[in-house]
mmCIF file of C-alpha atoms and ligand atoms in Angstrom:
data_model
loop_
_atom_site.group_PDB
_atom_site.id
_atom_site.type_symbol
_atom_site.label_atom_id
_atom_site.label_comp_id
_atom_site.label_asym_id
_atom_site.label_seq_id
_atom_site.Cartn_x
_atom_site.Cartn_y
_atom_site.Cartn_z
ATOM 1 C CA MET A 76 15.244 96.791 155.801
ATOM 2 C CA ASP A 77 15.583 94.004 153.226
ATOM 3 C CA ILE A 78 17.524 94.549 149.924
ATOM 4 C CA LEU A 79 15.965 96.791 147.322
ATOM 5 C CA VAL A 80 16.709 95.364 144.006
ATOM 6 C CA GLU A 81 17.421 97.516 140.886
ATOM 7 C CA GLU A 82 15.481 96.874 137.664
ATOM 8 C CA LYS A 83 18.584 96.066 135.523
ATOM 9 C CA TYR A 84 19.528 93.017 137.882
ATOM 10 C CA VAL A 85 15.868 91.825 137.763
ATOM 11 C CA LYS A 86 16.201 91.864 133.895
ATOM 12 C CA GLN A 87 19.471 90.141 133.985
ATOM 13 C CA ALA A 88 18.117 87.472 136.396
ATOM 14 C CA ALA A 89 15.068 86.873 134.217
ATOM 15 C CA GLU A 90 17.346 86.209 131.253
ATOM 16 C CA LEU A 91 19.399 83.601 133.237
ATOM 17 C CA HIS A 92 16.286 81.876 134.379
ATOM 18 C CA ARG A 93 15.265 81.678 130.782
ATOM 19 C CA ASP A 94 18.607 80.385 129.494
ATOM 20 C CA TYR A 95 19.752 78.013 132.239
ATOM 21 C CA PRO A 96 18.239 75.235 134.139
ATOM 22 C CA VAL A 97 16.516 76.059 137.444
ATOM 23 C CA VAL A 98 16.121 73.587 140.202
ATOM 24 C CA ASP A 99 14.502 73.472 143.775
ATOM 25 C CA ALA A 100 15.976 70.470 145.395
ATOM 26 C CA HIS A 101 13.420 70.357 148.288
ATOM 27 C CA LEU A 102 9.646 70.728 148.290
ATOM 28 C CA ASP A 103 7.222 68.702 150.494
ATOM 29 C CA LEU A 104 5.082 68.306 147.283
ATOM 30 C CA ALA A 105 3.895 64.745 147.640
ATOM 31 C CA GLY A 106 2.508 65.100 151.197
ATOM 32 C CA GLU A 107 0.685 68.334 150.188
ATOM 33 C CA ILE A 108 -0.803 66.697 147.031
ATOM 34 C CA LEU A 109 -2.070 63.708 149.255
ATOM 35 C CA ILE A 110 -3.550 66.105 151.690
ATOM 36 C CA ARG A 111 -5.269 68.354 149.230
ATOM 37 C CA ARG A 112 -6.528 65.246 147.582
ATOM 38 C CA GLN A 113 -8.045 64.080 150.802
ATOM 39 C CA LEU A 114 -9.733 67.524 151.079
ATOM 40 C CA GLY A 115 -11.210 67.102 147.642
ATOM 41 C CA GLU A 116 -9.025 69.120 145.589
ATOM 42 C CA LYS A 117 -7.808 68.300 141.916
ATOM 43 C CA ASN A 118 -5.103 69.681 139.667
ATOM 44 C CA ILE A 119 -3.107 70.688 142.614
ATOM 45 C CA ILE A 120 0.084 71.474 140.720
ATOM 46 C CA ARG A 121 -1.799 73.467 138.203
ATOM 47 C CA GLU A 122 -3.693 75.369 140.788
ATOM 48 C CA HIS A 123 -0.929 76.138 143.204
ATOM 49 C CA TYR A 124 2.367 75.825 141.716
ATOM 50 C CA LEU A 125 2.471 75.686 137.807
ATOM 51 C CA LYS A 126 2.136 79.620 137.159
ATOM 52 C CA ASN A 127 5.059 80.294 139.521
ATOM 53 C CA TRP A 128 7.208 77.459 138.286
ATOM 54 C CA ARG A 129 6.772 78.947 134.702
ATOM 55 C CA ASN A 130 7.674 82.375 135.832
ATOM 56 C CA ALA A 131 10.759 81.031 137.454
ATOM 57 C CA GLY A 132 11.693 78.998 134.445
ATOM 58 C CA MET A 133 11.709 75.870 136.753
ATOM 59 C CA ASN A 134 13.110 72.697 135.161
ATOM 60 C CA LEU A 135 13.262 70.351 138.257
ATOM 61 C CA VAL A 136 11.482 70.144 141.587
ATOM 62 C CA VAL A 137 12.796 67.519 144.036
ATOM 63 C CA SER A 138 9.623 66.316 145.889
ATOM 64 C CA SER A 139 10.339 64.758 149.369
ATOM 65 C CA VAL A 140 8.122 62.251 150.875
ATOM 66 C CA TYR A 141 7.834 63.095 154.422
ATOM 67 C CA VAL A 142 5.778 61.142 156.752
ATOM 68 C CA PRO A 143 4.588 63.412 159.599
ATOM 69 C CA THR A 144 5.463 62.417 163.163
ATOM 70 C CA LYS A 145 1.827 62.161 164.403
ATOM 71 C CA ILE A 146 1.338 59.330 161.843
ATOM 72 C CA LEU A 147 4.368 57.338 163.276
ATOM 73 C CA LYS A 148 3.197 57.891 166.883
ATOM 74 C CA GLN A 149 -0.107 56.629 166.105
ATOM 75 C CA GLY A 150 0.646 53.569 164.025
ATOM 76 C CA GLY A 151 4.302 52.979 163.905
ATOM 77 C CA THR A 152 6.376 51.760 160.875
ATOM 78 C CA GLY A 153 3.278 50.181 159.296
ATOM 79 C CA ALA A 154 1.335 53.352 159.266
ATOM 80 C CA ALA A 155 4.376 55.307 158.125
ATOM 81 C CA TRP A 156 4.859 52.817 154.960
ATOM 82 C CA ASP A 157 1.045 53.176 154.148
ATOM 83 C CA ASN A 158 1.271 56.861 154.193
ATOM 84 C CA ALA A 159 4.391 56.980 152.119
ATOM 85 C CA LEU A 160 2.912 54.748 149.517
ATOM 86 C CA LYS A 161 -0.235 57.010 149.455
ATOM 87 C CA GLN A 162 1.943 60.039 148.928
ATOM 88 C CA ILE A 163 3.890 58.439 146.175
ATOM 89 C CA GLY A 164 0.760 57.121 144.384
ATOM 90 C CA ALA A 165 -1.083 60.599 144.840
ATOM 91 C CA LEU A 166 2.068 62.243 143.229
ATOM 92 C CA ALA A 167 2.140 59.841 140.472
ATOM 93 C CA GLU A 168 -1.406 60.226 139.541
ATOM 94 C CA GLU A 169 -1.027 64.070 139.781
ATOM 95 C CA ILE A 170 2.044 63.880 137.371
ATOM 96 C CA GLN A 171 -0.056 61.705 134.948
ATOM 97 C CA GLU A 172 -2.881 64.145 134.888
ATOM 98 C CA THR A 173 -0.754 67.227 134.658
ATOM 99 C CA GLU A 174 0.593 67.593 131.055
ATOM 100 C CA GLU A 175 3.093 70.397 131.956
ATOM 101 C CA VAL A 176 5.169 68.144 134.180
ATOM 102 C CA MET A 177 6.990 65.005 134.077
ATOM 103 C CA PHE A 178 8.435 62.297 136.169
ATOM 104 C CA VAL A 179 12.293 62.158 136.294
ATOM 105 C CA ARG A 180 13.713 58.720 137.115
ATOM 106 C CA ASN A 181 16.809 58.639 135.037
ATOM 107 C CA ARG A 182 19.577 60.693 133.342
ATOM 108 C CA LYS A 183 17.457 60.737 130.093
ATOM 109 C CA GLU A 184 14.367 62.185 131.642
ATOM 110 C CA LEU A 185 16.596 64.569 133.563
ATOM 111 C CA ALA A 186 18.055 65.846 130.252
ATOM 112 C CA GLN A 187 14.614 66.255 128.846
ATOM 113 C CA ALA A 188 13.571 68.259 131.986
ATOM 114 C CA ALA A 189 16.449 70.539 131.321
ATOM 115 C CA GLN A 190 15.199 71.223 127.931
ATOM 116 C CA GLY A 191 12.457 73.041 129.827
ATOM 117 C CA GLU A 192 9.238 72.007 127.894
ATOM 118 C CA LYS A 193 8.013 70.250 130.938
ATOM 119 C CA THR A 194 9.011 70.793 134.674
ATOM 120 C CA GLY A 195 10.503 67.602 135.908
ATOM 121 C CA ILE A 196 9.699 65.963 139.347
ATOM 122 C CA LEU A 197 12.361 63.843 141.035
ATOM 123 C CA VAL A 198 10.910 61.895 144.245
ATOM 124 C CA TYR A 199 12.977 61.042 147.199
ATOM 125 C CA MET A 200 12.251 59.896 150.818
ATOM 126 C CA GLU A 201 12.775 62.486 153.613
ATOM 127 C CA GLY A 202 13.788 60.027 156.264
ATOM 128 C CA LEU A 203 13.295 56.235 156.148
ATOM 129 C CA ASP A 204 11.264 55.447 159.152
ATOM 130 C CA CYS A 205 8.675 53.885 156.922
ATOM 131 C CA ILE A 206 11.023 50.935 156.076
ATOM 132 C CA GLY A 207 11.991 50.123 159.709
ATOM 133 C CA GLU A 208 14.731 47.657 159.251
ATOM 134 C CA LYS A 209 13.436 45.956 155.974
ATOM 135 C CA LEU A 210 16.161 47.341 153.527
ATOM 136 C CA GLU A 211 14.328 45.305 150.790
ATOM 137 C CA ARG A 212 11.601 48.018 150.836
ATOM 138 C CA LEU A 213 14.273 50.402 149.248
ATOM 139 C CA GLU A 214 14.213 48.448 146.071
ATOM 140 C CA ALA A 215 10.318 48.501 146.206
ATOM 141 C CA LEU A 216 10.616 52.305 146.487
ATOM 142 C CA TYR A 217 12.892 52.389 143.536
ATOM 143 C CA GLU A 218 10.413 50.379 141.578
ATOM 144 C CA MET A 219 7.827 52.982 142.248
ATOM 145 C CA GLY A 220 10.137 55.715 140.976
ATOM 146 C CA VAL A 221 11.756 57.038 144.290
ATOM 147 C CA ARG A 222 15.502 57.979 143.424
ATOM 148 C CA GLY A 223 16.877 59.212 146.654
ATOM 149 C CA ALA A 224 16.664 59.216 150.361
ATOM 150 C CA SER A 225 17.890 60.759 153.707
ATOM 151 C CA LEU A 226 18.299 57.937 156.333
ATOM 152 C CA THR A 227 16.315 60.091 158.805
ATOM 153 C CA TRP A 228 14.420 63.241 159.381
ATOM 154 C CA SER A 229 15.304 65.029 162.578
ATOM 155 C CA ARG A 230 14.018 61.815 164.540
ATOM 156 C CA LYS A 231 16.150 58.816 165.607
ATOM 157 C CA ASN A 232 15.083 55.588 163.737
ATOM 158 C CA ALA A 233 16.527 52.075 163.002
ATOM 159 C CA LEU A 234 19.111 53.463 160.631
ATOM 160 C CA ALA A 235 20.450 56.756 162.157
ATOM 161 C CA ALA A 236 19.987 59.687 164.444
ATOM 162 C CA GLY A 237 18.556 62.818 163.122
ATOM 163 C CA CYS A 238 19.788 66.145 164.058
ATOM 164 C CA CYS A 239 17.225 66.877 166.839
ATOM 165 C CA LYS A 240 14.417 65.527 168.804
ATOM 166 C CA ALA A 241 11.197 66.564 166.966
ATOM 167 C CA GLY A 242 9.816 69.675 168.328
ATOM 168 C CA GLU A 243 13.017 70.260 170.840
ATOM 169 C CA ARG A 244 15.790 72.071 169.086
ATOM 170 C CA ILE A 245 18.485 70.025 170.715
ATOM 171 C CA GLN A 246 20.957 67.904 168.756
ATOM 172 C CA ILE A 247 20.915 64.117 169.631
ATOM 173 C CA THR A 248 23.988 62.092 169.693
ATOM 174 C CA GLY A 249 24.768 58.761 167.905
ATOM 175 C CA GLY A 250 25.464 58.081 164.329
ATOM 176 C CA LEU A 251 24.487 55.487 161.840
ATOM 177 C CA THR A 252 23.439 52.054 162.991
ATOM 178 C CA LYS A 253 24.802 48.802 161.375
ATOM 179 C CA LYS A 254 21.524 48.644 159.274
ATOM 180 C CA GLY A 255 21.894 52.397 158.475
ATOM 181 C CA LYS A 256 25.340 51.540 157.003
ATOM 182 C CA GLU A 257 23.848 48.699 155.005
ATOM 183 C CA ALA A 258 21.081 51.090 153.830
ATOM 184 C CA VAL A 259 23.710 53.463 152.344
ATOM 185 C CA LYS A 260 25.143 50.629 150.359
ATOM 186 C CA GLU A 261 21.936 49.590 149.047
ATOM 187 C CA LEU A 262 20.841 52.969 148.055
ATOM 188 C CA GLU A 263 24.156 53.320 146.325
ATOM 189 C CA ARG A 264 23.579 50.044 144.515
ATOM 190 C CA LEU A 265 20.236 51.216 143.330
ATOM 191 C CA SER A 266 21.661 54.646 142.180
ATOM 192 C CA MET A 267 19.550 56.441 144.610
ATOM 193 C CA PHE A 268 21.148 59.789 146.009
ATOM 194 C CA LEU A 269 21.602 60.330 149.701
ATOM 195 C CA ASP A 270 20.724 63.490 151.455
ATOM 196 C CA VAL A 271 22.238 64.547 154.793
ATOM 197 C CA SER A 272 20.123 67.614 155.509
ATOM 198 C CA HIS A 273 18.566 66.336 158.709
ATOM 199 C CA LEU A 274 21.329 63.963 159.726
ATOM 200 C CA ASN A 275 23.179 64.849 162.998
ATOM 201 C CA ASP A 276 27.028 65.459 163.310
ATOM 202 C CA ASP A 277 28.026 62.034 164.260
ATOM 203 C CA GLY A 278 26.042 60.596 161.571
ATOM 204 C CA PHE A 279 27.843 62.864 159.006
ATOM 205 C CA GLU A 280 31.112 61.535 160.321
ATOM 206 C CA ASP A 281 29.817 57.938 159.843
ATOM 207 C CA LEU A 282 28.807 58.637 156.463
ATOM 208 C CA LYS A 283 32.175 59.948 155.455
ATOM 209 C CA LYS A 284 33.542 56.450 156.139
ATOM 210 C CA THR A 285 30.652 54.635 154.656
ATOM 211 C CA ALA A 286 29.611 56.466 151.466
ATOM 212 C CA LYS A 287 31.271 55.406 148.137
ATOM 213 C CA LYS A 288 29.163 57.869 146.053
ATOM 214 C CA PRO A 289 28.726 61.690 146.515
ATOM 215 C CA PHE A 290 25.959 62.666 148.958
ATOM 216 C CA CYS A 291 24.263 65.917 148.934
ATOM 217 C CA ALA A 292 22.441 68.297 151.269
ATOM 218 C CA THR A 293 19.068 69.169 149.732
ATOM 219 C CA HIS A 294 18.035 71.828 152.132
ATOM 220 C CA SER A 295 20.733 73.287 154.546
ATOM 221 C CA CYS A 296 22.181 76.551 155.358
ATOM 222 C CA ALA A 297 25.687 77.541 156.882
ATOM 223 C CA LYS A 298 26.012 77.252 160.641
ATOM 224 C CA ALA A 299 28.609 80.140 160.593
ATOM 225 C CA VAL A 300 25.975 82.567 159.198
ATOM 226 C CA TYR A 301 23.189 81.371 161.394
ATOM 227 C CA GLU A 302 23.718 78.989 164.439
ATOM 228 C CA ASN A 303 20.900 76.384 163.991
ATOM 229 C CA TYR A 304 20.746 72.831 165.044
ATOM 230 C CA ARG A 305 20.790 71.618 161.482
ATOM 231 C CA ASN A 306 22.732 73.915 159.484
ATOM 232 C CA LEU A 307 26.295 72.624 158.222
ATOM 233 C CA THR A 308 29.567 73.552 159.666
ATOM 234 C CA ASP A 309 32.458 74.877 157.561
ATOM 235 C CA ALA A 310 34.169 71.523 157.695
ATOM 236 C CA GLN A 311 30.934 69.696 156.591
ATOM 237 C CA MET A 312 30.467 72.053 153.655
ATOM 238 C CA GLU A 313 34.090 71.626 152.572
ATOM 239 C CA TYR A 314 33.840 67.735 152.872
ATOM 240 C CA LEU A 315 30.363 67.777 150.956
ATOM 241 C CA ALA A 316 31.832 69.778 148.245
ATOM 242 C CA ALA A 317 35.154 67.765 147.982
ATOM 243 C CA GLN A 318 33.347 64.443 147.506
ATOM 244 C CA GLY A 319 31.265 65.725 144.779
ATOM 245 C CA GLY A 320 27.958 66.955 146.579
ATOM 246 C CA VAL A 321 25.828 69.972 146.327
ATOM 247 C CA MET A 322 24.001 71.834 149.157
ATOM 248 C CA GLY A 323 20.657 73.613 148.714
ATOM 249 C CA LEU A 324 20.134 76.946 150.341
ATOM 250 C CA ASN A 325 17.168 76.564 152.665
ATOM 251 C CA GLY A 326 14.485 79.402 152.415
ATOM 252 C CA CYS A 327 12.821 78.676 155.718
ATOM 253 C CA LYS A 328 13.281 81.704 157.960
ATOM 254 C CA TYR A 329 13.945 79.570 161.015
ATOM 255 C CA ILE A 330 16.826 77.713 159.203
ATOM 256 C CA ALA A 331 18.154 80.812 157.488
ATOM 257 C CA GLY A 332 17.718 82.986 160.393
ATOM 258 C CA SER A 333 15.900 85.781 158.788
ATOM 259 C CA LEU A 334 13.389 86.374 161.471
ATOM 260 C CA SER A 335 13.712 90.085 161.295
ATOM 261 C CA GLY A 336 12.295 90.132 157.869
ATOM 262 C CA ASN A 337 15.495 90.566 155.946
ATOM 263 C CA HIS A 338 14.883 87.436 153.891
ATOM 264 C CA LEU A 339 16.797 88.234 150.670
ATOM 265 C CA GLU A 340 19.708 89.612 152.580
ATOM 266 C CA MET A 341 20.009 86.556 154.814
ATOM 267 C CA LEU A 342 19.667 84.274 151.940
ATOM 268 C CA CYS A 343 22.385 86.085 150.079
ATOM 269 C CA ARG A 344 24.634 85.939 152.969
ATOM 270 C CA HIS A 345 24.207 82.270 153.302
ATOM 271 C CA GLY A 346 24.657 81.656 149.456
ATOM 272 C CA GLU A 347 27.873 83.806 149.395
ATOM 273 C CA TYR A 348 29.331 82.189 152.354
ATOM 274 C CA GLU A 349 28.648 78.680 151.179
ATOM 275 C CA ILE A 350 30.143 79.530 147.948
ATOM 276 C CA GLU A 351 33.216 80.759 149.629
ATOM 277 C CA LYS A 352 33.602 77.521 151.634
ATOM 278 C CA ALA A 353 32.128 74.875 149.261
ATOM 279 C CA GLY A 354 32.951 76.571 145.964
ATOM 280 C CA LYS A 355 30.729 77.819 143.164
ATOM 281 C CA ALA A 356 29.934 74.464 141.766
ATOM 282 C CA HIS A 357 28.626 73.066 145.048
ATOM 283 C CA VAL A 358 25.848 75.358 146.031
ATOM 284 C CA GLY A 359 22.152 75.378 144.801
ATOM 285 C CA PHE A 360 18.529 75.943 146.003
ATOM 286 C CA GLY A 361 16.487 73.778 148.101
ATOM 287 C CA PHE A 362 13.913 76.292 149.447
ATOM 288 C CA ASP A 363 11.871 73.968 151.577
ATOM 289 C CA LEU A 364 8.858 76.258 150.997
ATOM 290 C CA CYS A 365 6.246 74.950 153.544
ATOM 291 C CA ASP A 366 3.453 77.409 153.751
ATOM 292 C CA SER A 367 1.270 75.870 151.344
ATOM 293 C CA TYR A 368 1.724 72.433 152.888
ATOM 294 C CA ASP A 369 1.002 73.891 156.391
ATOM 295 C CA GLU A 370 -2.089 75.605 155.084
ATOM 296 C CA ALA A 371 -3.459 72.313 153.588
ATOM 297 C CA ASP A 372 -2.572 70.314 156.675
ATOM 298 C CA SER A 373 -4.291 72.662 159.061
ATOM 299 C CA ALA A 374 -7.294 72.636 156.834
ATOM 300 C CA LEU A 375 -7.218 68.822 157.053
ATOM 301 C CA GLU A 376 -6.965 69.084 160.819
ATOM 302 C CA GLY A 377 -9.575 71.673 161.059
ATOM 303 C CA LYS A 378 -7.000 74.145 162.700
ATOM 304 C CA ILE A 379 -6.059 77.514 161.906
ATOM 305 C CA CYS A 380 -2.775 77.743 160.057
ATOM 306 C CA GLY A 381 -0.079 79.009 162.235
ATOM 307 C CA GLU A 382 2.876 81.320 161.453
ATOM 308 C CA LYS A 383 4.218 81.529 157.980
ATOM 309 C CA CYS A 384 7.789 80.110 157.585
ATOM 310 C CA ASP A 385 8.794 80.805 154.050
ATOM 311 C CA CYS A 386 11.377 83.556 152.975
ATOM 312 C CA LEU A 387 9.918 83.588 149.507
ATOM 313 C CA LEU A 388 6.270 83.904 148.947
ATOM 314 C CA HIS A 389 6.410 81.305 146.236
ATOM 315 C CA HIS A 390 8.760 80.042 143.478
ATOM 316 C CA GLY A 391 7.878 82.934 141.257
ATOM 317 C CA GLN A 392 10.161 85.067 143.523
ATOM 318 C CA ILE A 393 13.369 82.983 142.883
ATOM 319 C CA PRO A 394 14.481 85.380 140.033
ATOM 320 C CA LEU A 395 14.230 88.189 142.558
ATOM 321 C CA LEU A 396 16.537 86.485 144.822
ATOM 322 C CA THR A 397 18.881 85.689 141.789
ATOM 323 C CA ALA A 398 18.728 89.476 141.029
ATOM 324 C CA ALA A 399 19.718 90.361 144.707
ATOM 325 C CA PHE A 400 22.814 87.945 144.325
ATOM 326 C CA LEU A 401 23.762 89.725 140.966
ATOM 327 C CA GLN A 402 23.454 93.101 142.558
ATOM 328 C CA ARG A 403 25.843 92.156 145.357
ATOM 329 C CA GLY A 404 28.416 91.316 142.756
ATOM 330 C CA MET A 405 27.803 87.562 141.913
ATOM 331 C CA SER A 406 29.039 86.728 138.384
ATOM 332 C CA GLU A 407 26.481 85.343 135.837
ATOM 333 C CA GLU A 408 28.519 82.057 135.709
ATOM 334 C CA THR A 409 28.267 81.502 139.363
ATOM 335 C CA ALA A 410 24.636 82.297 139.502
ATOM 336 C CA ALA A 411 23.870 79.998 136.525
ATOM 337 C CA GLY A 412 25.328 77.069 138.586
ATOM 338 C CA MET A 413 23.612 78.084 141.692
ATOM 339 C CA ILE A 414 20.048 78.547 140.250
ATOM 340 C CA GLY A 415 20.100 75.048 138.922
ATOM 341 C CA GLY A 416 23.309 73.848 136.941
ATOM 342 C CA ASN A 417 24.887 72.552 139.954
ATOM 343 C CA PHE A 418 22.171 70.146 141.113
ATOM 344 C CA MET A 419 21.542 69.164 137.515
ATOM 345 C CA HIS A 420 25.180 68.031 137.302
ATOM 346 C CA TYR A 421 25.018 66.288 140.710
ATOM 347 C CA PHE A 422 21.754 64.309 139.927
ATOM 348 C CA ASP A 423 23.074 63.411 136.547
ATOM 349 C CA SER A 424 26.197 62.010 138.249
ATOM 350 C CA VAL A 425 24.013 59.807 140.527
ATOM 351 C CA LEU A 426 20.800 58.673 138.677
ATOM 352 C CA PRO A 427 20.770 55.570 136.468
HETATM 353 ZN ZN1 ZN B 601 13.303 68.967 155.880
#
C-alpha cells in the first residue's frame, strides 16, 4: 500500500511549490516533440505538459536529446547527428511558438526562469554518439543552445562505455577513451554541464581524475535502496556531492524499484537515503517521465504502447511527492532545496 498523504502536508507542499523554484532535471522532451510533430501534432508542450507544469510551479525542465538505438543501428553516426539536429530544431521551434516557456542558455535566463513567469527549458545531449570522434561538433551544439551532455547513454561509443548493453541489464566494463577525456575538457571549456547518469563505474572513476568542474547525475537513484545496473553507489553519491554536483531522483519504476506499486514510498526512501549520503544540498528531481514519449513513439511505429514506466502520472503530481516527504519528517528547508533550489544552484555554477 502506497503512502496516504494527509491534507495539511498537501497544503504545505503546494505553498513550497509556489514559493520556491521547481526543477525536473530530466525529460526526453525534444525527442517527443519531434515524434509528435512527425505525427502532425502542434502545440505539444501546451497540449501535453503546460497545465501540469503550472500546477507543480515548474520553473525549469531539462530536456535531453536522446537518439534512439534503432536510428544508430540503421544509419550510424551520420543518422544520429541528423536526428539530434532535428530534435533540437523541433524543440527550438516549439519554444518559439509557446509563449509560456523560454529557452535557458545562460545564467541570466536561468534567473528569469527562477522568477516563474515562464517555464525555462535547458537542453542537453543524453549521449554523444551523434558526434562520433568529431569534438568540434560540441561547439556547434553549443551554438544551437545545447548546454550539457552525458558522454554516453547506456551504450559504448567513441568516448566512453555506458552502464549496460542496451536491452541487457549487465554492466559493461571500460571507462573513458582518450577522445572521451578530451571531450570532458571541451565541454568544460564551453561551460556545458556533464551528466554521469548512464556512465559505468569505470567511467565514473576516470571522470574523477579528468573533470575540473562539478559534474551531476540528472536522473539516478541509490544502489543501496534498489540494486540496479545504473543506480549510484554510496561512494559515488558522496564523491558527486563533495565536488559540487547534484543528483536527480529518478521516477522510473524500473530504476526506483517501485514495481509493487508503492511509488511514493520508494521515491521517499531513495530521496531520504541520498540526502543522508550526499547531503541536503545535493539531491534534486530528475524524474525521467517516459510514458508520454513512449506513447508517441509507439504511435509513430504503428505499435501498441507497452507497459507504463512512470511512478508519477505527470508533473502535476510532484507536489504530492513533496507532501509525502514532509509527512515523513523532512524539513521545509531541505524540501525547498530538493524540489529545485539545489539544481538551480548547480546550473548557476556551470552555465555561462
Ligand atoms: Zn536516461
